[in-house]
């Protein structure tokens, strides 16, 4: 089997696809009857659990057979024949491997059905216009609610369909009504805008004689302005911006940081349109971004990360003892990844953006051009070869669903900006402790006076630090986002830094008892997680994005396991 097949399939399904399916109630996974119920399945029609909504295929039986087969190869033909769109038997075998990893047979059946379900057709503008016309026609049955519920797969409940029908009927004209339908069909809020629309709005607001200074226009157009006062404040910022692009940036930022209402934030298509950088070519950030460094960085195939965050004006982070800080709505987190070679300019690869929108996060990934002058937004993942120095390596770009696998509810969603990560001085000479500096500037409220007593991760690559601290820090950053109570990882391990060692579940007492743990004390070569860290195939851990093993990390953790000696799992120290 091609060693990359399962990795390709994982990325096509998304790292969190299985978790998302299992998290749904059965009615949402498989749907109720559309005649009397108020929900429908993901494919838009009624269906029974474990069966395709259209073909009646018994996915539960196929999943059972695949999971009970002696090996993945023996089950791949059945899966290949039952799932349309699989390229070859290798891809089918990779899917079988995922089915065998699922928590139970029903979960495997849901994954299989999800993979087999055809994508909903994309609604075109002409069809949207016709639907809008029918909804707005006098005497349309149920006010257009049933029509939209039946025609739009993205409208999952009758209540949502009724609300959408009301917006269609209330639109100023047929064109506006069609835009409402089209946006709903694309699973977007009708008032989420892109950069082009932001420029148009900014130009209208800044035009001489614009009614009410643009307040009413923004109030009617943007969910980001739920009140007239907020619309008036945004209109003032738009009029005062130094130029039209900056004014559009104010609108886009307001939209991006507004509370979500089931819509996806429309990040601008180019990084140059975000307003994040004062000088993009030099990678100089806007003045309101705060630079920070972490104690234990996540391995990203050898890339260097420049880290920043931005708080809404007048807002601050609230400190919490458990390390899960409270960030104000509208906080932006940004990382730029690059390779640095002494004899040539840096190769800038990507910029990752996270925005906190109410209780939700929005993720954006920008891939830089070869000249390093701008970056384009990539929504659905990608891969390419990054050429730096004498090396060329495969580089994977995340999709949003990949991001949510690590940025999950169990972790508190925000990973790198914590007490344990920022409790350090920056690398420049005479720099103060970062936590104290943030508190002094008013960015962090409630910080205890004695920061030396607060937790701090060790740098796993600092040979002068205690080996135990280095190993536990590495596991906390690279593994604990999945392997902790409530996390998406399989098994019962808890690899968080503050978990007592005897409760981590990482060690088996004998090599033949690896099911009880993933490492054998004193025997790194017999330890499963060391083997998986060095893999470049489907069984790689961590499983997302990385294609280059962290050799330094593997050596350090091998040394740590070897230092434990031949002792029992619960006695190792």
XYZ file of C-alpha atoms in Angstrom:
573
model
C 0.000 0.000 0.000
C 1.170 3.517 -0.772
C 2.334 4.837 2.655
C 0.753 8.231 1.979
C -2.704 6.887 1.063
C -4.187 7.071 4.531
C -2.653 10.491 5.122
C -4.236 11.746 1.900
C -7.570 10.260 2.900
C -7.369 11.729 6.398
C -6.841 15.168 4.887
C -9.675 14.692 2.394
C -12.072 13.756 5.184
C -10.622 16.149 7.719
C -8.937 15.300 10.999
C -12.073 16.134 12.966
C -14.629 14.533 10.636
C -15.129 11.404 12.746
C -15.284 13.407 15.952
C -17.842 15.788 14.478
C -20.052 12.914 13.331
C -19.900 11.175 16.729
C -20.691 14.421 18.521
C -23.991 14.854 16.685
C -27.225 13.355 18.005
C -28.475 10.449 15.916
C -31.290 12.603 14.538
C -28.747 15.078 13.159
C -26.452 12.351 11.825
C -29.099 10.443 9.916
C -32.111 12.707 9.847
C -35.755 12.382 10.648
C -38.611 12.268 8.205
C -39.047 15.492 6.334
C -42.812 15.156 6.252
C -43.409 15.537 9.971
C -40.015 16.102 11.593
C -38.118 19.353 11.938
C -34.650 18.158 10.982
C -33.153 16.367 8.037
C -29.935 14.504 7.295
C -26.766 16.020 5.966
C -27.721 14.999 2.440
C -30.997 16.871 2.731
C -33.353 13.862 2.742
C -34.627 11.364 5.238
C -32.578 8.248 5.959
C -31.989 5.501 8.494
C -28.894 5.227 10.654
C -26.085 3.384 8.888
C -27.737 3.587 5.473
C -27.186 5.872 2.530
C -30.079 8.315 2.237
C -30.351 7.563 -1.465
C -29.019 4.082 -2.206
C -30.066 2.168 0.915
C -26.572 0.684 1.205
C -26.120 -1.098 4.538
C -23.028 0.750 5.753
C -23.294 -0.805 9.194
C -22.861 -4.306 7.729
C -19.931 -3.158 5.577
C -18.300 -1.442 8.563
C -18.715 -4.558 10.717
C -17.139 -6.737 8.052
C -14.249 -4.315 7.551
C -13.516 -4.100 11.267
C -13.670 -7.880 11.762
C -11.501 -8.812 8.788
C -8.027 -10.136 9.699
C -6.429 -7.179 7.909
C -7.369 -4.014 6.046
C -6.396 -5.487 2.680
C -9.043 -8.217 2.897
C -11.862 -5.689 3.374
C -10.846 -3.077 0.852
C -12.762 -4.523 -2.149
C -16.141 -4.311 -0.368
C -15.457 -0.735 0.636
C -14.203 0.203 -2.839
C -17.388 -1.164 -4.408
C -19.710 0.577 -1.926
C -18.173 4.049 -1.784
C -18.262 6.077 -5.015
C -15.387 8.411 -5.660
C -12.548 6.284 -4.264
C -9.648 6.513 -6.706
C -8.253 3.010 -6.274
C -7.944 0.046 -3.908
C -5.140 1.764 -2.002
C -7.495 4.591 -1.087
C -10.148 2.034 -0.123
C -7.616 0.253 2.093
C -6.790 3.563 3.732
C -10.485 4.124 4.438
C -10.730 0.644 5.943
C -7.891 1.535 8.306
C -9.898 4.553 9.490
C -12.973 2.372 10.008
C -10.939 -0.017 12.143
C -9.737 2.903 14.287
C -13.279 4.145 15.024
C -14.593 3.763 18.576
C -17.308 1.253 17.625
C -19.134 -0.236 14.651
C -21.835 2.418 14.589
C -19.242 5.169 14.530
C -17.478 3.394 11.660
C -20.769 3.137 9.754
C -21.360 6.887 10.161
C -17.874 7.602 8.827
C -18.460 5.317 5.851
C -21.851 6.873 5.091
C -20.393 10.361 5.360
C -17.641 9.467 2.887
C -20.136 7.938 0.456
C -22.634 10.781 0.585
C -22.441 12.943 -2.553
C -21.759 16.619 -2.062
C -24.770 18.868 -2.315
C -24.914 20.630 -5.686
C -23.809 24.229 -5.706
C -26.708 26.591 -6.246
C -26.148 29.001 -9.113
C -27.327 32.604 -9.218
C -30.130 31.932 -11.711
C -31.641 29.152 -9.570
C -31.338 31.309 -6.443
C -33.195 34.093 -8.231
C -35.987 31.726 -9.256
C -36.337 30.402 -5.694
C -36.476 33.952 -4.360
C -39.156 34.855 -6.922
C -41.293 31.864 -5.885
C -40.945 32.640 -2.171
C -41.933 36.276 -2.743
C -44.894 35.383 -4.972
C -48.332 36.082 -3.428
C -49.887 32.940 -1.995
C -46.679 30.906 -1.803
C -47.447 27.931 0.451
C -46.297 28.357 4.091
C -44.696 31.664 3.150
C -41.937 29.833 1.250
C -40.724 27.954 4.306
C -41.351 24.438 2.957
C -39.940 25.319 -0.454
C -36.621 26.487 0.981
C -36.472 23.577 3.408
C -36.868 21.102 0.558
C -34.537 22.824 -1.904
C -31.596 23.912 0.261
C -29.526 21.206 1.939
C -27.768 23.876 4.026
C -31.084 24.713 5.748
C -31.335 21.900 8.283
C -34.461 22.850 10.276
C -37.920 24.182 9.507
C -37.324 27.042 11.918
C -34.238 28.108 9.957
C -36.181 27.819 6.699
C -38.959 30.015 8.081
C -36.482 32.678 9.198
C -34.773 32.575 5.797
C -38.092 32.884 3.982
C -38.914 35.973 6.041
C -35.610 37.613 5.055
C -36.233 36.759 1.402
C -39.699 38.357 1.492
C -38.423 41.444 3.330
C -35.507 42.088 0.940
C -35.608 45.389 -0.941
C -35.871 43.780 -4.369
C -35.550 40.467 -6.182
C -31.778 40.808 -6.622
C -31.296 41.293 -2.889
C -33.623 38.382 -2.162
C -31.660 36.137 -4.544
C -28.453 37.106 -2.769
C -30.005 36.028 0.542
C -30.909 32.615 -0.916
C -27.517 32.162 -2.562
C -25.663 32.946 0.648
C -27.811 30.525 2.638
C -27.221 27.776 0.069
C -23.504 28.263 0.480
C -23.908 27.859 4.254
C -22.950 31.496 4.831
C -24.777 34.297 6.511
C -26.198 36.648 3.883
C -24.491 39.636 5.475
C -20.975 38.173 5.714
C -18.924 40.082 3.167
C -15.699 39.680 1.249
C -12.983 42.256 0.527
C -14.601 43.495 -2.687
C -17.908 44.161 -0.992
C -16.104 45.838 1.927
C -14.453 48.258 -0.520
C -17.842 49.076 -2.065
C -19.405 49.708 1.344
C -16.458 51.845 2.457
C -16.731 53.952 -0.701
C -20.459 54.483 -0.099
C -19.974 55.462 3.535
C -17.150 57.899 2.671
C -19.084 59.480 -0.201
C -20.161 63.097 0.424
C -23.774 63.313 1.441
C -24.154 59.666 2.452
C -27.365 59.474 4.487
C -26.801 59.558 8.291
C -23.046 59.412 7.714
C -23.305 55.789 6.597
C -24.778 54.621 9.901
C -28.032 53.287 8.459
C -26.285 51.619 5.539
C -23.954 49.653 7.832
C -26.768 48.828 10.255
C -28.852 47.340 7.427
C -25.934 45.529 5.803
C -23.809 44.064 8.603
C -24.561 41.625 11.394
C -21.449 43.155 12.965
C -23.604 46.222 13.743
C -26.579 44.900 15.724
C -27.404 48.379 17.068
C -27.460 51.853 15.528
C -24.835 53.025 18.029
C -22.388 50.325 16.913
C -23.134 51.122 13.273
C -22.478 54.816 13.914
C -19.152 54.038 15.637
C -18.034 51.858 12.722
C -19.117 54.482 10.186
C -16.973 57.045 11.998
C -13.923 54.738 11.827
C -14.551 54.141 8.132
C -14.765 57.882 7.374
C -11.631 58.644 9.426
C -9.471 55.920 7.851
C -6.436 57.198 5.951
C -7.548 55.727 2.602
C -10.206 53.508 1.029
C -8.332 50.264 1.620
C -7.876 51.054 5.300
C -11.582 51.913 5.501
C -12.486 48.557 3.987
C -10.150 46.951 6.506
C -12.178 48.518 9.321
C -15.343 46.925 7.910
C -13.718 43.527 7.435
C -12.318 43.587 10.951
C -15.730 44.469 12.388
C -17.310 41.587 10.482
C -14.583 39.137 11.483
C -14.778 39.963 15.172
C -18.561 40.076 15.492
C -20.280 37.238 17.381
C -20.941 34.297 15.099
C -24.469 33.396 14.102
C -23.735 30.091 12.420
C -21.712 31.789 9.666
C -18.099 31.507 8.620
C -15.975 34.631 8.861
C -15.009 35.874 5.416
C -11.281 36.458 5.667
C -9.975 38.708 2.883
C -8.543 36.727 -0.044
C -5.108 38.374 0.242
C -3.034 38.983 3.366
C -2.317 42.509 2.155
C -6.035 43.290 2.539
C -6.253 42.370 6.232
C -4.494 45.432 7.652
C -2.395 43.162 9.901
C 0.941 44.405 8.516
C 2.384 47.901 8.404
C 4.884 46.745 5.744
C 4.019 43.335 4.339
C 7.200 42.827 2.307
C 9.295 43.415 5.437
C 6.797 41.498 7.607
C 6.441 44.477 9.948
C 3.240 44.167 11.951
C 0.683 46.905 12.553
C 1.381 48.892 15.701
C -1.358 47.272 17.797
C 0.027 43.736 17.483
C 1.881 42.303 20.501
C 4.853 40.042 19.842
C 5.395 37.089 22.174
C 7.601 34.006 22.555
C 6.775 30.588 23.985
C 8.712 28.193 26.181
C 7.922 25.051 24.207
C 7.109 25.481 20.521
C 5.190 22.997 18.405
C 7.373 21.226 15.827
C 6.437 22.402 12.335
C 8.950 20.581 10.140
C 11.804 22.860 11.156
C 10.094 26.154 10.374
C 10.636 29.227 12.563
C 7.489 30.892 13.927
C 6.945 34.605 14.522
C 4.037 34.950 16.970
C 1.715 37.905 17.586
C -1.647 38.731 19.095
C -3.927 41.751 18.893
C -6.537 42.785 21.452
C -9.555 44.958 20.683
C -8.965 48.565 21.627
C -9.420 49.143 25.370
C -9.773 45.412 26.133
C -7.517 43.103 28.162
C -6.976 39.408 28.800
C -8.209 38.118 32.151
C -5.794 35.831 33.990
C -7.042 32.517 35.396
C -5.140 30.211 37.716
C -5.796 27.109 35.630
C -3.946 28.700 32.700
C -7.062 29.023 30.536
C -7.053 32.784 30.105
C -10.205 34.648 29.112
C -9.689 36.534 25.852
C -12.020 39.358 24.785
C -14.184 38.905 21.731
C -12.260 40.082 18.689
C -8.812 38.925 19.822
C -6.600 38.000 16.854
C -3.740 35.484 17.026
C -1.215 35.321 14.192
C 1.790 33.151 13.332
C 4.083 33.480 10.336
C 6.149 30.396 9.493
C 9.457 30.722 7.675
C 12.772 29.017 6.983
C 15.946 30.962 7.622
C 19.250 30.254 5.890
C 22.402 32.171 6.657
C 23.415 32.663 3.030
C 20.070 33.742 1.564
C 16.827 35.535 2.366
C 14.180 33.889 4.512
C 11.658 31.662 2.771
C 8.259 32.681 4.166
C 5.792 29.802 3.851
C 2.488 30.668 5.476
C 0.687 32.905 7.945
C -1.924 31.396 10.229
C -4.670 33.527 11.749
C -7.121 32.727 14.530
C -9.866 35.126 15.569
C -12.001 34.733 18.664
C -15.627 35.391 17.784
C -17.774 35.099 20.898
C -17.293 31.532 22.079
C -16.074 30.366 18.672
C -12.807 30.576 16.760
C -12.325 31.322 13.078
C -9.243 30.039 11.272
C -7.490 31.410 8.201
C -4.347 30.187 6.447
C -2.453 32.375 3.965
C 0.200 30.901 1.649
C 2.951 33.288 0.582
C 4.015 33.791 -3.016
C 7.529 32.939 -4.193
C 8.582 36.587 -4.032
C 7.535 36.929 -0.381
C 5.447 40.019 -1.169
C 1.915 38.780 -0.406
C -0.036 35.690 0.569
C -3.350 34.235 -0.623
C -6.049 32.696 1.549
C -6.307 28.905 1.178
C -9.613 27.542 2.428
C -9.523 23.836 1.642
C -5.952 22.800 2.353
C -3.123 22.326 -0.090
C 0.368 20.902 -0.396
C 3.489 22.023 -2.215
C 7.254 21.693 -2.040
C 9.054 24.350 -0.023
C 12.562 24.927 -1.400
C 14.998 26.386 1.121
C 18.772 26.160 1.087
C 19.707 22.826 -0.466
C 16.467 21.161 0.608
C 13.025 20.685 -0.889
C 10.347 19.349 1.445
C 6.655 18.633 1.168
C 4.603 21.244 3.001
C 0.966 20.657 3.993
C -1.546 23.474 4.463
C -4.302 22.979 7.022
C -8.028 23.224 6.508
C -10.256 24.642 9.234
C -11.346 21.155 10.271
C -7.672 20.253 10.762
C -7.236 23.243 13.065
C -10.169 22.255 15.248
C -8.714 18.829 15.987
C -6.100 20.418 18.254
C -7.970 23.624 19.061
C -10.765 21.620 20.667
C -13.072 22.134 23.628
C -10.965 19.948 25.949
C -7.940 22.233 25.523
C -9.870 25.471 25.958
C -9.316 26.182 22.222
C -6.356 28.577 22.591
C -3.109 26.600 22.905
C 0.000 28.773 22.743
C -1.012 31.812 24.774
C -1.052 30.424 28.315
C 0.665 31.050 31.630
C 3.005 28.077 31.244
C 4.016 29.081 27.709
C 4.549 32.833 28.246
C 6.101 32.669 31.726
C 9.578 33.650 30.537
C 11.652 36.600 29.410
C 12.098 37.295 25.732
C 15.435 36.354 24.210
C 16.832 39.865 23.857
C 19.152 41.143 26.592
C 17.609 42.551 29.789
C 14.076 41.723 28.632
C 11.479 41.494 31.424
C 9.238 38.539 32.092
C 6.541 38.538 29.399
C 3.665 38.091 31.855
C 4.795 41.033 33.947
C 5.331 43.165 30.839
C 1.829 42.401 29.569
C 0.329 43.222 32.969
C 2.251 46.494 33.178
C 0.971 47.571 29.764
C -2.605 46.743 30.747
C -2.911 43.767 28.391
C -3.269 41.168 31.180
C -5.460 41.674 34.242
C -5.325 39.759 37.538
C -1.762 38.429 37.272
C -0.339 37.320 40.672
C 2.673 39.284 41.881
C 4.983 36.280 42.214
C 5.348 34.991 38.640
C 8.218 32.723 39.730
C 5.624 30.595 41.542
C 3.531 30.170 38.382
C 3.897 27.143 36.075
C 6.338 27.314 33.180
C 7.031 24.788 30.453
C 10.633 23.786 29.872
C 12.270 24.183 26.474
C 12.588 20.601 25.153
C 15.640 21.640 23.104
C 17.507 23.132 26.053
C 19.973 20.448 27.108
C 20.683 22.305 30.361
C 17.079 21.838 31.552
C 16.081 18.688 33.515
C 15.298 15.802 31.172
C 12.013 15.009 32.938
C 10.759 18.584 32.504
C 11.810 18.657 28.845
C 10.015 15.385 28.073
C 6.797 16.308 29.885
C 6.751 19.731 28.166
C 7.184 18.110 24.760
C 4.333 15.665 25.396
C 2.113 18.461 26.726
C 2.527 20.554 23.579
C 2.601 17.846 20.909
C 0.271 15.191 22.325
C -1.966 16.470 25.120
C -4.302 18.457 22.862
C -5.736 15.079 21.816
C -4.612 12.802 24.652
C -6.445 14.156 27.678
C -9.910 13.600 29.157
C -12.480 14.784 26.637
C -9.899 15.044 23.863
C -10.256 13.359 20.460
C -7.304 10.979 20.916
C -7.893 7.248 21.284
C -7.055 5.445 24.517
C -7.034 6.778 28.056
C -3.711 8.620 28.271
C -3.559 12.051 29.861
C -0.340 13.778 28.797
C -0.972 17.228 30.218
C 1.889 18.760 32.141
C 0.025 18.966 35.446
C -1.145 15.335 35.378
C 0.750 13.245 37.977
C 3.118 10.930 36.178
C 1.496 7.773 37.501
C -1.829 8.913 35.986
C -0.544 9.645 32.477
C -0.929 6.043 31.295
C 2.048 6.320 28.995
C 4.109 3.355 30.225
C 3.522 -0.388 29.941
C 5.368 -2.603 32.389
C 6.501 -5.135 29.750
C 6.984 -4.959 26.005
C 4.229 -7.537 25.399
C 1.780 -5.323 27.357
C 1.918 -2.313 25.037
C -1.875 -2.228 24.922
C -1.647 -0.821 28.443
C 0.613 2.007 27.329
C 2.684 3.263 24.422
C 6.177 3.181 25.920
C 8.280 0.514 27.639
C 10.506 1.859 30.451
C 14.169 1.553 29.506
C 13.407 0.354 25.970
C 12.774 3.214 23.535
C 13.124 0.972 20.455
C 10.226 -1.137 21.729
C 8.097 1.919 22.499
C 5.251 2.461 20.071
C 5.092 6.221 20.286
C 8.779 6.571 19.412
C 8.190 4.386 16.367
C 5.183 6.460 15.312
C 7.016 9.765 15.803
C 9.603 8.572 13.282
C 7.106 7.298 10.730
C 6.328 9.151 7.499
C 3.247 7.025 6.736
C -0.368 6.969 7.841
C 0.495 5.991 11.433
C 2.564 9.147 12.032
C 2.140 10.913 15.376
C 1.297 13.716 15.707
C -0.941 12.850 12.777
C -1.614 16.256 11.197
C 0.300 18.248 8.573
C 3.894 17.349 9.482
C 5.907 15.338 6.942
C 9.376 15.629 8.521
C 10.104 13.707 11.754
C 11.464 15.754 14.649
C 14.758 13.892 15.056
C 15.916 16.040 17.978
C 12.640 15.479 19.798
C 12.802 11.736 19.121
C 16.348 11.554 20.557
C 15.336 13.484 23.671
C 12.262 11.329 24.343
C 14.254 8.147 23.639
C 16.782 9.261 26.230
C 13.939 9.934 28.670
C 12.418 6.466 28.170
C 15.853 4.857 28.488
C 16.421 6.710 31.762
C 13.388 5.053 33.315
C 15.068 1.651 33.435
C 13.224 -1.641 33.676
C 10.540 -0.483 36.110
C 6.785 -0.816 36.153
C 4.483 1.560 34.362
C 3.138 3.160 37.527
C 6.508 3.309 39.296
C 8.537 5.118 36.620
C 9.847 8.526 37.556
